[in-house]
CSV table of C-alpha atoms in Angstrom, one decimal:
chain,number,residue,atom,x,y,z
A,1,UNK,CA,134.8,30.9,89.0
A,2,UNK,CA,137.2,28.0,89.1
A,3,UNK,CA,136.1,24.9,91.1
A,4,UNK,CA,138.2,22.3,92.0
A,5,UNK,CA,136.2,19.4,94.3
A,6,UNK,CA,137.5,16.5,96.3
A,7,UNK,CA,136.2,12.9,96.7
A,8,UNK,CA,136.3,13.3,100.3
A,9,UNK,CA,137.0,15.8,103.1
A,10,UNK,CA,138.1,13.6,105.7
A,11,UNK,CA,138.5,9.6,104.9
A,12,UNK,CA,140.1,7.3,107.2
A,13,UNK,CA,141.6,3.8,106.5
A,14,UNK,CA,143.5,1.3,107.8
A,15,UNK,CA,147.1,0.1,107.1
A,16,UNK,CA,147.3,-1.8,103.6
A,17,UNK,CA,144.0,-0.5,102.1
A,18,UNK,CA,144.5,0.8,98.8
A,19,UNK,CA,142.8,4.4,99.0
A,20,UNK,CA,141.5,6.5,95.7
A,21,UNK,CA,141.5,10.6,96.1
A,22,UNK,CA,139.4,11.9,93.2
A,23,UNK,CA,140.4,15.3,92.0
A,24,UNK,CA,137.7,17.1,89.2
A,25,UNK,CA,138.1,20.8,87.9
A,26,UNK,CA,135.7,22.3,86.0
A,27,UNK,CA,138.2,24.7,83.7
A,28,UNK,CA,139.4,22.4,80.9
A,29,UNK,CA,142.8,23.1,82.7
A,30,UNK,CA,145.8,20.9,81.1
A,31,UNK,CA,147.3,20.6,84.0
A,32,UNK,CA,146.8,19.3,87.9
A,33,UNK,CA,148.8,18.7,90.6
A,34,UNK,CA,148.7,16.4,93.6
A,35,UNK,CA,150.5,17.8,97.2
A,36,UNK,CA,150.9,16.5,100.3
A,37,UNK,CA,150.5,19.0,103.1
A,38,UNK,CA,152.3,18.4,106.6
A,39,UNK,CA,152.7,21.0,109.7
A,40,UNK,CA,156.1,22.9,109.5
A,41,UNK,CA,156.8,21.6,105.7
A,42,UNK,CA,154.6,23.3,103.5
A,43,UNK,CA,153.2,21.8,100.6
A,44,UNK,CA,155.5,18.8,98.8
A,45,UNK,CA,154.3,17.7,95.4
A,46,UNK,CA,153.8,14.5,94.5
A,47,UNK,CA,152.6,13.9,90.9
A,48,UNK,CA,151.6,16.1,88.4
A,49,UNK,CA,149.5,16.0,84.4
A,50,UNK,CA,149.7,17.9,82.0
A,51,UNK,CA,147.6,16.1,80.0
A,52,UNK,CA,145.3,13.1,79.5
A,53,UNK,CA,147.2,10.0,80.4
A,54,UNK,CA,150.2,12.4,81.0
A,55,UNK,CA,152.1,12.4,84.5
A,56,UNK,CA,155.6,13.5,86.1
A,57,UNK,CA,156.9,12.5,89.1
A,58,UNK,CA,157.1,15.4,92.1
A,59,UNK,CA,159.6,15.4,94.7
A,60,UNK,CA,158.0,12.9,97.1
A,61,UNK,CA,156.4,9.9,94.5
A,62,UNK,CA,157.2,6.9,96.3
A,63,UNK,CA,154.0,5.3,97.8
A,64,UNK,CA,151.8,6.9,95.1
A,65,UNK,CA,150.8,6.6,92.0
A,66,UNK,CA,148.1,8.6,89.8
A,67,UNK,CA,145.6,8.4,87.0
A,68,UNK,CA,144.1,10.9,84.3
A,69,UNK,CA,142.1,9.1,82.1
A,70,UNK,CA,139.9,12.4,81.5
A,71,UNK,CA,140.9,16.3,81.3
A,72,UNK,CA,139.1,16.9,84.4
A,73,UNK,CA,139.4,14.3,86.5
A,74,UNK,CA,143.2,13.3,88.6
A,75,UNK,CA,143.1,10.8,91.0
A,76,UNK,CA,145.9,9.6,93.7
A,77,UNK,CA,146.1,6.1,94.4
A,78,UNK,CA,147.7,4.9,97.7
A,79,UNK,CA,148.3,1.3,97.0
A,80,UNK,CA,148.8,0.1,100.5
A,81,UNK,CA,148.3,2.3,103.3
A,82,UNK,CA,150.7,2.9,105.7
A,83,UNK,CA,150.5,5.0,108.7
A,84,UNK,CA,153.0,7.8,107.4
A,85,UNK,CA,150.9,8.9,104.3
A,86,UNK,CA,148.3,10.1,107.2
A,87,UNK,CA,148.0,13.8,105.8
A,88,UNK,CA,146.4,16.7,104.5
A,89,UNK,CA,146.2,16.1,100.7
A,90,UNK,CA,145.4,18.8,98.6
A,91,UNK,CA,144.6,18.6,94.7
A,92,UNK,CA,145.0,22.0,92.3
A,93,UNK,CA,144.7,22.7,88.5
A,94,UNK,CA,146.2,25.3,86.0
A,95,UNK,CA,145.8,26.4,82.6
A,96,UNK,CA,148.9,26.3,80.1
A,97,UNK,CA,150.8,29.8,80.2
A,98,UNK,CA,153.0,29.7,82.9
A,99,UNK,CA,151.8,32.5,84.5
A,100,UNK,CA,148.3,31.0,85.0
A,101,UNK,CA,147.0,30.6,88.6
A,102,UNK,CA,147.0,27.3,90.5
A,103,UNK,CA,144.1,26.7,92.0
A,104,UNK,CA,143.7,24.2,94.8
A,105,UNK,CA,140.6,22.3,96.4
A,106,UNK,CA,139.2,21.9,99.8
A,107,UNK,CA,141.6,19.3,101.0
A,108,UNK,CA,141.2,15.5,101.9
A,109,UNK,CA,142.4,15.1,105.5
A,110,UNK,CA,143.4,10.9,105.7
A,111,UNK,CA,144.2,9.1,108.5
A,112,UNK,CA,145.9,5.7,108.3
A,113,UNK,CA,145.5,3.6,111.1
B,1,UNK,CA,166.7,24.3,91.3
B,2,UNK,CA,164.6,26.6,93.4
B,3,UNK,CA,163.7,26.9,97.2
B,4,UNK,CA,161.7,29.2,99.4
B,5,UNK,CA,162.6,30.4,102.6
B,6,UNK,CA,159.9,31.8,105.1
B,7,UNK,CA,161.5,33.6,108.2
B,8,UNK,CA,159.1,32.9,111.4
B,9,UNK,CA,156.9,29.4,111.3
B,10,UNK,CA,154.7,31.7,113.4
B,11,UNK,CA,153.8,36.0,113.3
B,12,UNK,CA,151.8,37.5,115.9
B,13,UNK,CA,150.5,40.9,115.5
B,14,UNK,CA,147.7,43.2,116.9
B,15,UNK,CA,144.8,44.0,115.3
B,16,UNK,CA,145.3,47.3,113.7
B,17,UNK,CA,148.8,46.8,113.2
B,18,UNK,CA,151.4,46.0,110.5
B,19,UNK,CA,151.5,43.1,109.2
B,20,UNK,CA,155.0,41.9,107.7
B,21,UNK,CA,155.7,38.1,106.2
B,22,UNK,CA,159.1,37.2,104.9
B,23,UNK,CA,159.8,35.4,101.8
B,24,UNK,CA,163.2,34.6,100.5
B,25,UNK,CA,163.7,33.0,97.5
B,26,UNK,CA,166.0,31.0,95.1
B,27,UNK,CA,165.7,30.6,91.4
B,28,UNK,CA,168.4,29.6,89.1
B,29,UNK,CA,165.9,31.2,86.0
B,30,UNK,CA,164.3,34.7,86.1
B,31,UNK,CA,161.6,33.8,88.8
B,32,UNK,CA,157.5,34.2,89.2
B,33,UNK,CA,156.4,34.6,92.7
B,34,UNK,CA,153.3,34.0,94.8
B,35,UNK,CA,151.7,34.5,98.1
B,36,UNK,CA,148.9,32.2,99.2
B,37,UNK,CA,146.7,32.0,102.4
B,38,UNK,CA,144.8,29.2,104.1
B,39,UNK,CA,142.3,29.5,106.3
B,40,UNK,CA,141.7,26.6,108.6
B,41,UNK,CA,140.2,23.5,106.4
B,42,UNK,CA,140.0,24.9,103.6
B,43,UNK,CA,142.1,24.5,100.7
B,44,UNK,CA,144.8,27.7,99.4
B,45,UNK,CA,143.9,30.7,98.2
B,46,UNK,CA,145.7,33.0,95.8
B,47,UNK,CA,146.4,36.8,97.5
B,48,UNK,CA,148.9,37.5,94.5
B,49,UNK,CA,151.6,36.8,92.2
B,50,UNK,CA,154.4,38.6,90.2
B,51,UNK,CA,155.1,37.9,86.8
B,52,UNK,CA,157.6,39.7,86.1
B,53,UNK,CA,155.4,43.1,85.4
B,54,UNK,CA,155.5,45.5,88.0
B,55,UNK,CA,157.7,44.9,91.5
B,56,UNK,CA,154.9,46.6,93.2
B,57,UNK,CA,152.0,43.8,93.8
B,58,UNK,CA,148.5,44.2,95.0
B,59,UNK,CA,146.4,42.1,96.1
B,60,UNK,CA,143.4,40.8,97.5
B,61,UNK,CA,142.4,41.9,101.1
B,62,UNK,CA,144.6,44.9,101.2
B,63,UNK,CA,147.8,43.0,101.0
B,64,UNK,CA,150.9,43.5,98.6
B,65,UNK,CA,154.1,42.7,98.0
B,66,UNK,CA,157.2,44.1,96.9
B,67,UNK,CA,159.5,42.1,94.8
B,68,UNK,CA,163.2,42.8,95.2
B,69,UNK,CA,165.5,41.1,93.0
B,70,UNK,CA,168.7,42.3,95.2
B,71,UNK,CA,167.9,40.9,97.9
B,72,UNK,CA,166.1,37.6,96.7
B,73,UNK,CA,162.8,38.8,98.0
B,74,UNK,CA,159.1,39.1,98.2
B,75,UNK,CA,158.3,40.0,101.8
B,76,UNK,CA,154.3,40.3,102.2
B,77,UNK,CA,152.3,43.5,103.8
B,78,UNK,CA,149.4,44.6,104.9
B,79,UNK,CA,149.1,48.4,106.8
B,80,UNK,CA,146.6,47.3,109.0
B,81,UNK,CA,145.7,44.0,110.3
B,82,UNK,CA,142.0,42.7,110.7
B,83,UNK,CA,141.3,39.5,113.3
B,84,UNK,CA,140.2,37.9,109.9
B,85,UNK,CA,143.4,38.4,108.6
B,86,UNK,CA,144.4,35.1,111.0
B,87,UNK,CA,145.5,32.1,109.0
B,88,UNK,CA,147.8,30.3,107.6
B,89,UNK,CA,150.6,32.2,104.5
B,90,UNK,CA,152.6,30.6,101.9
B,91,UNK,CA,155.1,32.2,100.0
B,92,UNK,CA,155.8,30.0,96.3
B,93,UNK,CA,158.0,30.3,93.5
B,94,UNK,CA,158.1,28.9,90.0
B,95,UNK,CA,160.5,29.2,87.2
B,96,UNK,CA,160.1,30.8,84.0
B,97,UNK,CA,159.7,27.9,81.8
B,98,UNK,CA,157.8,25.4,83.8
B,99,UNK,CA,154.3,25.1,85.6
B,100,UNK,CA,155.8,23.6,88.9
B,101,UNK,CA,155.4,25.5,92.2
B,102,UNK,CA,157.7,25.1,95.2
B,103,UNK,CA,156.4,26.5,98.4
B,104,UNK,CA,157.8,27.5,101.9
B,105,UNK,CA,157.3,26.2,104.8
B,106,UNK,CA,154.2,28.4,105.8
B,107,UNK,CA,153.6,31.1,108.2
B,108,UNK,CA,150.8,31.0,110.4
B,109,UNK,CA,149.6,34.6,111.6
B,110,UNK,CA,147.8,35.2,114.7
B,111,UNK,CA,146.3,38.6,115.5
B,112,UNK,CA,145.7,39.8,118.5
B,113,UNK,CA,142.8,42.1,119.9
């Protein structure tokens, strides 16, 4: 079976902290994803790899940046905190064919006080 | 670009009934389409997904899905609905040529006994 962990399941901060969300998958997937999940709005993706050191931009970036200096590991970097990144974030990998599965972790649930 | 549309934030149904979840679609490329579920704090979970095989999807706990390209479709079923059925539904859709997914908005069903 596929595992994907999280760092965390609930993590709370204050404003301006710089917060790390560690991501690890145990497939050799090339590629994971970072979402943001909100009540009412789905899921919103915010960076994705498809490789070591390899990222793209999702449709909400700003705020965020990411890292993936090994296959399994991802990791979201908030570099200052603010109040509206409090959130649900979810992490999820895939293998290479496009018709592979994502598969998604437990969740980190932040709050940003 | 592509977009999902979920009709009804929120379903209610009694147990033993029908469940029905609507998912429209829009996909400028020959689309591949998936149903997820979320169960409360835990991360998403794949029912099923069409890939461009067979219209006709099953899945996992007795749900399918019928993909209709007509009607930019993929509504989501189940005969007979189970109080463990209740949770959270996303509908996603990803193009042909990429490993992106864009999800609706989310549908959560209750079931009533």
């Amino acid at each position: 079976d596929v595992k994907v962990t999280q760092s965390s399941r609930y993590l709370v901060k204050r404003t301006g902290e710089k917060v790390f969300l560690e991501c690890v998958q145990d497939m050799d997937h090339e590629n994971m994803f970072w979402y943001r999940q909100d009540p009412g709005l789905g899921l919103r993706l915010i960076y994705f790899s498809y490789d070591v050191k390899m990222k793209e931009k999702g449709d909400i970036p700003e705020g965020y940046s990411v890292s993936r200096e090994k296959k399994e590991r991802f990791s979201l970097i908030l570099e200052s905190a603010s109040t509206n990144q409090t959130s649900m974030y979810l992490c999820a990998s895939k293998g290479g064919r496009v018709t592979d599965t994502q598969y998604f972790g437990p969740g980190t649930r932040l709050t940003v006080l | 670009a592509q977009s999902v549309t979920q009709l009804g934030s929120h379903v209610s149904v009694s147990e033993g009934a029908l469940v029905l979840l609507r998912c429209n679609y829009s996909s400028s490329v020959p689309p591949y389409l998936f149903w997820y579920v979320q169960y409360p704090n835990q991360g998403l979970q794949l029912l099923l997904k069409y890939t461009s095989a067979a219209t006709l999807v099953k899945g996992i706990n007795g749900f399918e899905a019928e993909f209709k390209k007509s009607e930019t479709s993929f509504h989501l079923t189940k005969p007979s609905a189970h109080m463990s059925d209740a949770a959270e539904y996303f509908c996603a859709v990803s193009g042909t040529y990429g490993n992106k997914l864009v999800f609706g908005a989310g549908t959560i069903l209750r079931v009533k006994s």
